[in-house]
Tab-separated table of C-alpha atoms and ligand atoms in Angstrom:
chain	number	residue	atom	x	y	z
A	467	MET	CA	18.747	-1.889	-2.366
A	468	GLU	CA	17.522	-4.264	0.485
A	469	THR	CA	15.010	-6.538	0.595
A	470	ARG	CA	14.125	-7.817	3.813
A	471	TRP	CA	11.439	-10.904	3.944
A	472	GLN	CA	10.280	-12.187	6.716
A	473	THR	CA	8.001	-15.199	7.087
A	474	ALA	CA	5.228	-15.208	9.853
A	475	HIS	CA	4.710	-18.252	11.673
A	476	ASP	CA	0.615	-18.073	11.385
A	477	MET	CA	-2.077	-15.171	10.162
A	478	ARG	CA	-1.090	-14.003	14.656
A	479	ASP	CA	2.361	-13.448	13.920
A	480	TRP	CA	1.621	-12.215	10.609
A	481	LEU	CA	-0.754	-9.392	12.281
A	482	ALA	CA	1.905	-9.214	14.899
A	483	ARG	CA	3.834	-8.854	13.100
A	484	ALA	CA	2.358	-5.868	10.806
A	485	LEU	CA	0.945	-3.740	13.840
A	486	ALA	CA	4.645	-3.417	15.054
A	487	PHE	CA	6.112	-2.731	11.897
A	488	VAL	CA	3.060	0.420	11.567
A	489	ALA	CA	4.234	1.200	14.674
A	490	ARG	CA	7.733	1.270	14.141
A	491	ALA	CA	7.357	3.693	11.522
A	492	GLU	CA	4.782	6.023	13.556
A	493	HIS	CA	7.178	6.507	16.340
A	494	ALA	CA	9.414	7.566	13.878
A	495	ALA	CA	7.970	9.925	12.043
A	496	ILE	CA	6.339	11.637	14.513
A	497	ALA	CA	9.103	11.987	16.815
A	498	ALA	CA	11.196	13.034	13.685
A	499	ARG	CA	8.411	14.835	11.520
A	500	GLY	CA	5.134	15.335	13.625
A	501	GLU	CA	3.359	14.022	11.980
A	502	PHE	CA	3.176	10.407	9.588
A	503	HIS	CA	2.185	10.006	5.988
A	504	ILE	CA	1.449	6.500	5.562
A	505	VAL	CA	0.158	4.878	2.191
A	506	LEU	CA	-2.525	2.012	2.718
A	507	ALA	CA	-2.940	-1.082	-0.036
A	508	GLY	CA	-6.290	-2.107	-2.041
A	509	GLY	CA	-7.355	-4.951	-1.912
A	510	GLY	CA	-8.319	-7.882	0.332
A	511	THR	CA	-5.103	-8.669	2.629
A	512	PRO	CA	-4.504	-5.130	4.601
A	513	ARG	CA	-8.603	-5.737	5.974
A	514	ARG	CA	-7.273	-7.597	8.876
A	515	LEU	CA	-4.057	-4.785	9.449
A	516	TYR	CA	-6.713	-2.176	9.187
A	517	SER	CA	-9.205	-3.846	11.236
A	518	ALA	CA	-6.619	-4.323	14.089
A	519	LEU	CA	-5.569	-0.931	14.091
A	520	ALA	CA	-9.229	0.310	15.043
A	521	GLY	CA	-9.322	-1.773	17.777
A	522	GLN	CA	-5.600	0.232	18.744
A	523	SER	CA	-5.116	3.741	20.262
A	524	HIS	CA	-3.034	5.773	17.944
A	525	ASP	CA	-2.136	9.472	18.193
A	526	TRP	CA	-5.215	9.528	15.128
A	527	PRO	CA	-4.934	13.679	14.424
A	528	LEU	CA	-1.078	13.237	13.978
A	529	TRP	CA	-1.396	10.174	10.802
A	530	ARG	CA	-1.861	11.728	7.345
A	531	VAL	CA	-3.790	8.718	5.565
A	532	TRP	CA	-3.068	8.799	1.991
A	533	PHE	CA	-4.398	5.621	-1.429
A	534	GLY	CA	-1.811	3.309	-3.390
A	535	ASP	CA	-4.443	2.794	-5.645
A	536	GLU	CA	-8.315	3.250	-6.365
A	537	ARG	CA	-10.264	1.813	-9.013
A	538	CYS	CA	-12.459	4.003	-11.137
A	539	LEU	CA	-15.631	3.325	-9.265
A	540	PRO	CA	-18.301	6.153	-7.560
A	541	ALA	CA	-16.758	7.300	-4.018
A	542	ASP	CA	-18.890	4.278	-2.161
A	543	HIS	CA	-18.794	1.527	-4.330
A	544	PRO	CA	-18.214	-1.624	-2.651
A	545	GLU	CA	-15.061	-2.420	-4.813
A	546	ARG	CA	-13.438	0.728	-3.362
A	547	ASN	CA	-10.389	0.649	-1.662
A	548	SER	CA	-11.354	3.491	0.437
A	549	ARG	CA	-14.285	2.282	1.625
A	550	MET	CA	-12.826	-1.012	2.505
A	551	ALA	CA	-9.868	0.859	4.671
A	552	ARG	CA	-13.312	2.547	5.875
A	553	GLU	CA	-15.224	-0.048	7.231
A	554	ALA	CA	-12.807	-1.820	9.008
A	555	TRP	CA	-10.791	0.935	10.428
A	556	LEU	CA	-11.149	4.812	9.788
A	557	ASP	CA	-14.054	5.516	10.487
A	558	ARG	CA	-13.851	3.046	14.132
A	559	VAL	CA	-11.507	5.713	15.003
A	560	ALA	CA	-11.059	9.690	16.369
A	561	MET	CA	-8.839	10.045	12.256
A	562	PRO	CA	-10.066	13.740	11.840
A	563	ALA	CA	-11.765	13.619	8.343
A	564	GLY	CA	-9.271	15.800	6.633
A	565	ASN	CA	-6.505	13.760	7.567
A	566	ILE	CA	-7.838	10.734	5.718
A	567	ARG	CA	-6.478	11.975	1.505
A	568	PRO	CA	-9.006	9.732	-1.206
A	569	MET	CA	-8.182	8.883	-3.956
A	570	PRO	CA	-11.163	10.962	-6.371
A	571	ALA	CA	-10.841	8.478	-8.622
A	572	GLU	CA	-15.050	8.762	-9.241
A	573	LEU	CA	-13.204	11.690	-11.233
A	574	GLY	CA	-12.151	8.976	-14.028
A	575	ALA	CA	-8.328	7.826	-14.237
A	576	GLN	CA	-7.113	11.018	-15.983
A	577	ALA	CA	-8.751	13.995	-14.163
A	578	GLY	CA	-8.208	11.612	-10.891
A	579	ALA	CA	-4.538	11.200	-11.628
A	580	GLU	CA	-3.942	14.521	-11.942
A	581	ALA	CA	-5.985	15.981	-8.953
A	582	TYR	CA	-4.594	13.247	-6.418
A	583	ALA	CA	-0.654	14.373	-8.162
A	584	ALA	CA	-1.899	18.051	-7.176
A	585	GLY	CA	-2.718	17.455	-3.854
A	586	LEU	CA	0.558	15.229	-3.637
A	587	ALA	CA	2.995	18.404	-4.974
A	588	GLY	CA	5.171	19.873	-1.881
A	589	LEU	CA	5.014	16.933	-0.028
A	590	GLY	CA	8.344	14.847	0.964
A	591	ASP	CA	8.565	11.397	0.948
A	592	PHE	CA	5.762	9.181	2.685
A	593	ASP	CA	6.781	7.982	6.350
A	594	LEU	CA	5.177	4.553	5.628
A	595	VAL	CA	3.957	2.700	2.471
A	596	LEU	CA	1.924	-0.465	2.615
A	597	LEU	CA	1.226	-2.720	-0.550
A	598	GLY	CA	0.221	-5.214	-1.850
A	599	LEU	CA	1.378	-8.435	-3.979
A	600	GLY	CA	-0.530	-9.986	-6.820
A	601	GLU	CA	0.085	-12.809	-8.596
A	602	ASP	CA	1.030	-11.521	-11.931
A	603	GLY	CA	3.832	-9.565	-9.265
A	604	HIS	CA	1.574	-6.306	-9.749
A	605	THR	CA	1.299	-3.885	-6.760
A	606	ALA	CA	-0.471	-0.895	-6.337
A	607	SER	CA	-2.497	-0.786	-10.024
A	608	LEU	CA	0.634	-0.788	-11.462
A	609	PHE	CA	0.566	-3.877	-13.656
A	610	PRO	CA	2.584	-6.088	-15.665
A	611	GLY	CA	3.125	-4.602	-19.644
A	612	ARG	CA	1.743	-1.121	-18.576
A	613	GLU	CA	3.258	1.891	-17.307
A	614	TRP	CA	4.721	1.515	-13.904
A	615	GLY	CA	6.190	5.222	-13.996
A	616	GLU	CA	9.705	4.455	-12.710
A	617	SER	CA	11.740	7.506	-14.762
A	618	GLU	CA	12.784	10.978	-12.179
A	619	SER	CA	10.129	13.225	-14.403
A	620	ALA	CA	7.282	10.162	-13.850
A	621	PRO	CA	3.908	12.059	-12.447
A	622	ASP	CA	3.279	11.117	-8.870
A	623	ALA	CA	-0.003	9.570	-10.056
A	624	LEU	CA	-0.887	7.845	-13.206
A	625	PRO	CA	-4.351	6.378	-14.786
A	626	VAL	CA	-4.794	3.272	-15.248
A	627	PHE	CA	-6.963	1.909	-18.210
A	628	ASP	CA	-6.457	-1.482	-19.176
A	629	ALA	CA	-6.025	-3.280	-15.738
A	630	PRO	CA	-6.385	-7.223	-15.978
A	631	LYS	CA	-7.645	-7.236	-12.519
A	632	PRO	CA	-10.954	-5.384	-12.436
A	633	PRO	CA	-12.047	-2.938	-12.755
A	634	PRO	CA	-9.941	-1.744	-15.831
A	635	GLU	CA	-10.004	1.703	-15.046
A	636	ARG	CA	-8.076	2.743	-11.933
A	637	ILE	CA	-5.388	5.518	-10.508
A	638	SER	CA	-1.803	4.156	-9.181
A	639	LEU	CA	1.245	5.787	-7.460
A	640	SER	CA	3.623	5.632	-9.570
A	641	ALA	CA	6.836	3.345	-8.847
A	642	ARG	CA	8.578	6.927	-8.403
A	643	ARG	CA	6.194	8.100	-6.044
A	644	LEU	CA	5.761	4.710	-3.926
A	645	SER	CA	9.992	4.748	-3.600
A	646	ARG	CA	9.756	8.069	-1.639
A	647	ALA	CA	9.158	6.805	1.460
A	648	HIS	CA	11.306	6.154	4.442
A	649	ARG	CA	9.307	2.312	4.372
A	650	VAL	CA	7.654	0.338	2.580
A	651	LEU	CA	6.072	-2.888	3.768
A	652	PHE	CA	4.760	-5.606	1.235
A	653	LEU	CA	1.464	-7.037	2.862
A	654	VAL	CA	1.213	-10.802	1.648
A	655	SER	CA	-0.671	-13.726	2.517
A	656	GLY	CA	-1.755	-16.891	0.100
A	657	ALA	CA	-0.644	-19.814	-1.218
A	658	GLY	CA	-1.806	-18.059	-4.815
A	659	LYS	CA	1.181	-15.517	-4.198
A	660	ARG	CA	3.556	-18.084	-3.881
A	661	ARG	CA	4.988	-18.359	-7.679
A	662	ALA	CA	5.185	-14.373	-7.032
A	663	LEU	CA	7.451	-14.318	-4.548
A	664	GLU	CA	9.725	-17.018	-6.025
A	665	ASP	CA	10.158	-14.992	-9.005
A	666	TRP	CA	10.669	-11.822	-7.338
A	667	ARG	CA	13.503	-13.411	-5.470
A	668	GLU	CA	14.946	-15.146	-8.803
A	669	GLY	CA	14.940	-11.286	-9.944
A	670	ALA	CA	12.378	-11.200	-12.333
A	671	PRO	CA	11.440	-7.891	-13.471
A	672	ILE	CA	8.381	-8.248	-11.147
A	673	ALA	CA	6.148	-4.576	-10.752
A	674	ALA	CA	6.734	-5.427	-7.243
A	675	ALA	CA	10.237	-5.341	-7.482
A	676	ALA	CA	9.659	-2.077	-8.983
A	677	ILE	CA	9.489	0.339	-5.650
A	678	ARG	CA	12.932	0.885	-4.629
A	679	PRO	CA	13.690	3.130	-1.854
A	680	ALA	CA	17.168	3.916	-0.749
A	681	ALA	CA	16.809	2.273	2.621
A	682	GLY	CA	14.925	-1.033	1.325
A	683	VAL	CA	11.643	-2.593	1.236
A	684	ASP	CA	10.568	-5.275	3.840
A	685	VAL	CA	8.139	-8.199	2.651
A	686	LEU	CA	5.903	-9.734	5.207
A	687	MET	CA	4.410	-13.060	3.695
A	688	ASP	CA	2.223	-15.774	6.031
A	689	ALA	CA	4.065	-19.812	5.137
A	690	GLU	CA	1.795	-20.587	2.833
A	691	ALA	CA	2.666	-17.377	0.792
A	692	SER	CA	6.467	-18.481	1.252
A	693	PRO	CA	8.370	-19.862	-1.220
A	694	GLU	CA	9.621	-21.856	1.697
A	695	GLY	CA	6.428	-23.902	2.432
B	1504	LIG	C1	-6.440	-3.362	-5.589
B	1504	LIG	C2	-4.665	-3.653	-5.372
B	1504	LIG	C3	-4.009	-4.559	-5.807
B	1504	LIG	C4	-3.835	-5.683	-4.401
B	1504	LIG	C5	-3.689	-6.607	-5.014
B	1504	LIG	C6	-3.526	-7.869	-3.767
B	1504	LIG	O1	-6.636	-3.039	-6.149
B	1504	LIG	O2	-6.535	-4.606	-6.292
B	1504	LIG	O3	-4.472	-2.405	-4.505
B	1504	LIG	O4	-2.447	-4.153	-6.213
B	1504	LIG	O5	-2.988	-4.986	-3.244
B	1504	LIG	O6	-3.919	-7.362	-6.160
B	1504	LIG	O7	-4.981	-8.352	-3.638
B	1504	LIG	P1	-5.204	-9.412	-2.543
B	1504	LIG	O8	-4.396	-8.392	-1.187
B	1504	LIG	O9	-6.702	-9.293	-2.210
B	1504	LIG	O10	-4.842	-10.444	-2.709
Protein backbone atom coordinates (compact mmCIF):
# COMPACT_ATOMS: atom_id res chain seq x y z
CA MET A 1 0.00 0.00 0.00
CA GLU A 2 1.30 3.44 -0.95
CA THR A 3 1.80 6.25 1.57
CA ARG A 4 2.20 9.67 -0.05
CA TRP A 5 3.96 12.20 2.22
CA GLN A 6 3.37 15.91 1.64
CA THR A 7 5.12 18.70 3.57
CA ALA A 8 3.54 22.14 3.40
CA HIS A 9 5.76 25.22 3.34
CA ASP A 10 3.69 26.98 5.99
CA MET A 11 0.21 26.93 7.50
CA ARG A 12 -1.27 28.80 4.57
CA ASP A 13 0.11 26.20 2.18
CA TRP A 14 -1.02 23.38 4.50
CA LEU A 15 -4.58 24.71 4.47
CA ALA A 16 -4.57 25.28 0.69
CA ARG A 17 -3.41 21.71 0.09
CA ALA A 18 -6.02 20.29 2.48
CA LEU A 19 -8.84 22.28 0.87
CA ALA A 20 -7.74 21.23 -2.62
CA PHE A 21 -7.64 17.58 -1.54
CA VAL A 22 -11.17 17.77 -0.13
CA ALA A 23 -12.43 19.49 -3.28
CA ARG A 24 -10.91 16.83 -5.53
CA ALA A 25 -12.51 14.07 -3.47
CA GLU A 26 -15.85 15.87 -3.46
CA HIS A 27 -15.91 16.40 -7.21
CA ALA A 28 -14.91 12.82 -7.97
CA ALA A 29 -17.57 11.43 -5.63
CA ILE A 30 -20.39 13.60 -6.92
CA ALA A 31 -19.46 12.91 -10.54
CA ALA A 32 -19.41 9.16 -9.87
CA ARG A 33 -22.17 8.67 -7.30
CA GLY A 34 -24.07 11.93 -6.89
CA GLU A 35 -23.14 12.38 -3.24
CA PHE A 36 -20.05 12.82 -1.08
CA HIS A 37 -19.51 10.72 2.04
CA ILE A 38 -16.81 12.27 4.21
CA VAL A 39 -15.55 11.07 7.59
CA LEU A 40 -14.34 13.83 9.92
CA ALA A 41 -11.28 13.70 12.13
CA GLY A 42 -11.48 14.84 15.73
CA GLY A 43 -8.98 16.60 17.94
CA GLY A 44 -7.68 20.10 17.35
CA THR A 45 -5.72 19.96 14.08
CA PRO A 46 -8.69 19.77 11.69
CA ARG A 47 -10.41 22.84 13.20
CA ARG A 48 -8.62 25.24 10.86
CA LEU A 49 -9.68 23.17 7.86
CA TYR A 50 -13.29 23.05 9.04
CA SER A 51 -13.31 26.82 9.58
CA ALA A 52 -11.97 27.34 6.05
CA LEU A 53 -14.63 25.03 4.59
CA ALA A 54 -17.27 27.16 6.32
CA GLY A 55 -16.05 30.09 4.24
CA GLN A 56 -16.38 28.24 0.95
CA SER A 57 -19.34 27.45 -1.27
CA HIS A 58 -19.94 23.75 -1.84
CA ASP A 59 -22.92 21.63 -2.86
CA TRP A 60 -23.63 20.96 0.82
CA PRO A 61 -26.91 19.05 0.29
CA LEU A 62 -24.88 16.37 -1.51
CA TRP A 63 -22.50 15.94 1.44
CA ARG A 64 -22.98 13.15 4.00
CA VAL A 65 -20.88 13.81 7.11
CA TRP A 66 -19.73 10.92 9.29
CA PHE A 67 -17.29 10.87 12.22
CA GLY A 68 -14.21 8.71 12.65
CA ASP A 69 -14.42 8.73 16.42
CA GLU A 70 -16.16 10.41 19.32
CA ARG A 71 -15.63 10.90 22.99
CA CYS A 72 -18.30 9.45 25.30
CA LEU A 73 -19.51 12.77 26.66
CA PRO A 74 -22.90 14.53 26.54
CA ALA A 75 -23.87 15.52 23.00
CA ASP A 76 -23.25 19.25 23.59
CA HIS A 77 -20.11 18.84 25.69
CA PRO A 78 -17.36 21.28 24.63
CA GLU A 79 -14.89 18.39 24.27
CA ARG A 80 -17.02 16.47 21.76
CA ASN A 81 -15.54 16.14 18.29
CA SER A 82 -19.02 16.72 16.84
CA ARG A 83 -19.35 20.01 18.71
CA MET A 84 -16.00 21.23 17.41
CA ALA A 85 -17.03 20.43 13.82
CA ARG A 86 -20.42 22.11 14.25
CA GLU A 87 -19.01 25.29 15.77
CA ALA A 88 -16.17 25.59 13.27
CA TRP A 89 -18.16 24.62 10.18
CA LEU A 90 -21.34 22.56 10.05
CA ASP A 91 -23.60 25.04 11.82
CA ARG A 92 -22.25 27.83 9.61
CA VAL A 93 -23.23 26.39 6.22
CA ALA A 94 -26.51 25.23 4.61
CA MET A 95 -25.89 21.56 5.39
CA PRO A 96 -29.20 19.73 5.89
CA ALA A 97 -29.29 18.44 9.49
CA GLY A 98 -30.07 14.92 8.32
CA ASN A 99 -26.84 14.84 6.33
CA ILE A 100 -24.76 15.02 9.49
CA ARG A 101 -24.29 11.68 11.27
CA PRO A 102 -22.71 12.25 14.70
CA MET A 103 -21.78 9.21 16.76
CA PRO A 104 -24.30 8.71 19.61
CA ALA A 105 -21.44 8.55 22.12
CA GLU A 106 -23.74 9.90 24.83
CA LEU A 107 -25.23 6.36 24.87
CA GLY A 108 -21.91 4.99 26.09
CA ALA A 109 -19.19 3.18 24.16
CA GLN A 110 -20.89 -0.20 23.63
CA ALA A 111 -24.42 0.97 22.80
CA GLY A 112 -23.12 3.90 20.77
CA ALA A 113 -20.76 1.74 18.71
CA GLU A 114 -23.52 -0.75 17.96
CA ALA A 115 -25.93 2.03 16.95
CA TYR A 116 -23.38 3.71 14.67
CA ALA A 117 -22.42 0.42 13.03
CA ALA A 118 -26.11 -0.22 12.35
CA GLY A 119 -26.34 3.20 10.71
CA LEU A 120 -23.41 2.33 8.43
CA ALA A 121 -24.89 -0.99 7.29
CA GLY A 122 -25.14 -1.16 3.53
CA LEU A 123 -22.98 1.91 2.93
CA GLY A 124 -20.12 1.37 0.50
CA ASP A 125 -16.65 2.84 0.70
CA PHE A 126 -16.35 6.34 2.10
CA ASP A 127 -15.33 8.93 -0.46
CA LEU A 128 -12.91 10.68 1.89
CA VAL A 129 -11.68 9.84 5.38
CA LEU A 130 -9.94 12.60 7.32
CA LEU A 131 -7.75 11.43 10.20
CA GLY A 132 -5.44 12.95 12.77
CA LEU A 133 -2.26 11.49 14.22
CA GLY A 134 -1.47 11.26 17.90
CA GLU A 135 2.02 11.58 19.35
CA ASP A 136 1.86 7.86 20.16
CA GLY A 137 0.84 7.01 16.60
CA HIS A 138 -2.86 6.66 17.37
CA THR A 139 -5.51 7.70 14.91
CA ALA A 140 -9.22 8.16 15.46
CA SER A 141 -9.56 6.38 18.81
CA LEU A 142 -7.35 3.45 17.85
CA PHE A 143 -4.62 3.52 20.50
CA PRO A 144 -1.42 1.51 21.02
CA GLY A 145 -1.94 -1.87 22.65
CA ARG A 146 -5.69 -1.81 22.11
CA GLU A 147 -7.98 -3.45 19.56
CA TRP A 148 -7.84 -1.73 16.17
CA GLY A 149 -10.33 -3.89 14.30
CA GLU A 150 -8.16 -4.78 11.32
CA SER A 151 -9.63 -8.19 10.47
CA GLU A 152 -12.26 -8.70 7.78
CA SER A 153 -14.65 -9.76 10.54
CA ALA A 154 -14.08 -6.63 12.62
CA PRO A 155 -17.19 -4.52 13.29
CA ASP A 156 -17.49 -1.10 11.65
CA ALA A 157 -17.43 0.67 15.02
CA LEU A 158 -15.54 -0.25 18.18
CA PRO A 159 -16.20 0.63 21.81
CA VAL A 160 -13.12 2.02 23.59
CA PHE A 161 -13.02 1.96 27.40
CA ASP A 162 -9.42 2.68 28.31
CA ALA A 163 -8.15 5.37 25.96
CA PRO A 164 -4.88 6.89 27.22
CA LYS A 165 -6.04 10.23 25.79
CA PRO A 166 -8.96 11.48 27.90
CA PRO A 167 -11.74 10.78 28.05
CA PRO A 168 -11.10 7.07 28.43
CA GLU A 169 -14.45 6.03 26.98
CA ARG A 170 -14.87 6.55 23.25
CA ILE A 171 -16.25 5.14 20.03
CA SER A 172 -14.02 4.63 17.00
CA LEU A 173 -14.53 3.39 13.50
CA SER A 174 -12.40 0.28 13.10
CA ALA A 175 -9.23 0.19 11.04
CA ARG A 176 -11.06 -2.07 8.62
CA ARG A 177 -13.95 0.39 8.14
CA LEU A 178 -11.66 3.43 7.95
CA SER A 179 -9.72 1.60 5.23
CA ARG A 180 -12.86 1.18 3.12
CA ALA A 181 -12.33 4.57 1.50
CA HIS A 182 -11.56 5.96 -1.91
CA ARG A 183 -9.25 8.55 -0.32
CA VAL A 184 -7.69 8.93 3.13
CA LEU A 185 -5.98 12.15 4.21
CA PHE A 186 -4.06 12.40 7.47
CA LEU A 187 -3.87 15.98 8.79
CA VAL A 188 -0.71 16.44 10.85
CA SER A 189 0.68 19.61 12.38
CA GLY A 190 3.23 20.55 15.03
CA ALA A 191 6.61 19.39 16.26
CA GLY A 192 4.94 17.03 18.71
CA LYS A 193 4.01 14.71 15.83
CA ARG A 194 7.50 14.47 14.35
CA ARG A 195 8.48 11.33 16.24
CA ALA A 196 5.26 9.53 15.28
CA LEU A 197 5.91 10.40 11.63
CA GLU A 198 9.50 9.15 11.89
CA ASP A 199 8.29 5.87 13.41
CA TRP A 200 5.64 5.54 10.72
CA ARG A 201 8.14 6.13 7.92
CA GLU A 202 10.47 3.54 9.48
CA GLY A 203 7.70 0.96 9.33
CA ALA A 204 6.73 0.91 13.00
CA PRO A 205 3.37 -0.84 13.59
CA ILE A 206 1.55 2.29 14.76
CA ALA A 207 -2.24 2.53 14.57
CA ALA A 208 -2.09 5.04 11.70
CA ALA A 209 -0.27 2.42 9.62
CA ALA A 210 -3.19 0.04 10.10
CA ILE A 211 -5.32 2.26 7.84
CA ARG A 212 -4.68 0.57 4.50
CA PRO A 213 -7.08 1.55 1.71
CA ALA A 214 -6.43 0.06 -1.73
CA ALA A 215 -5.56 3.48 -3.18
CA GLY A 216 -3.05 4.23 -0.42
CA VAL A 217 -3.08 7.14 2.02
CA ASP A 218 -1.97 10.75 1.86
CA VAL A 219 -0.25 12.39 4.82
CA LEU A 220 -0.21 16.18 4.90
CA MET A 221 2.22 17.61 7.44
CA ASP A 222 3.54 21.07 8.19
CA ALA A 223 7.25 21.89 8.38
CA GLU A 224 7.24 21.66 12.19
CA ALA A 225 5.97 18.07 12.09
CA SER A 226 8.17 17.01 9.18
CA PRO A 227 11.03 14.65 10.04
CA GLU A 228 13.04 16.70 7.55
CA GLY A 229 12.43 19.64 9.83
C1 LIG B 1 -9.56 12.69 19.34
C2 LIG B 1 -9.09 12.46 17.93
C3 LIG B 1 -7.68 11.98 17.93
C4 LIG B 1 -6.87 13.12 17.33
C5 LIG B 1 -5.40 12.95 17.60
C6 LIG B 1 -4.65 14.23 17.21
O1 LIG B 1 -10.71 12.38 19.65
O2 LIG B 1 -8.78 13.23 20.09
O3 LIG B 1 -9.88 11.69 17.19
O4 LIG B 1 -7.41 10.83 17.19
O5 LIG B 1 -7.10 13.17 15.93
O6 LIG B 1 -5.23 12.71 18.98
O7 LIG B 1 -5.19 15.27 17.98
P1 LIG B 1 -4.72 16.80 17.71
O8 LIG B 1 -5.12 17.10 16.30
O9 LIG B 1 -5.48 17.62 18.72
O10 LIG B 1 -3.22 16.82 17.89
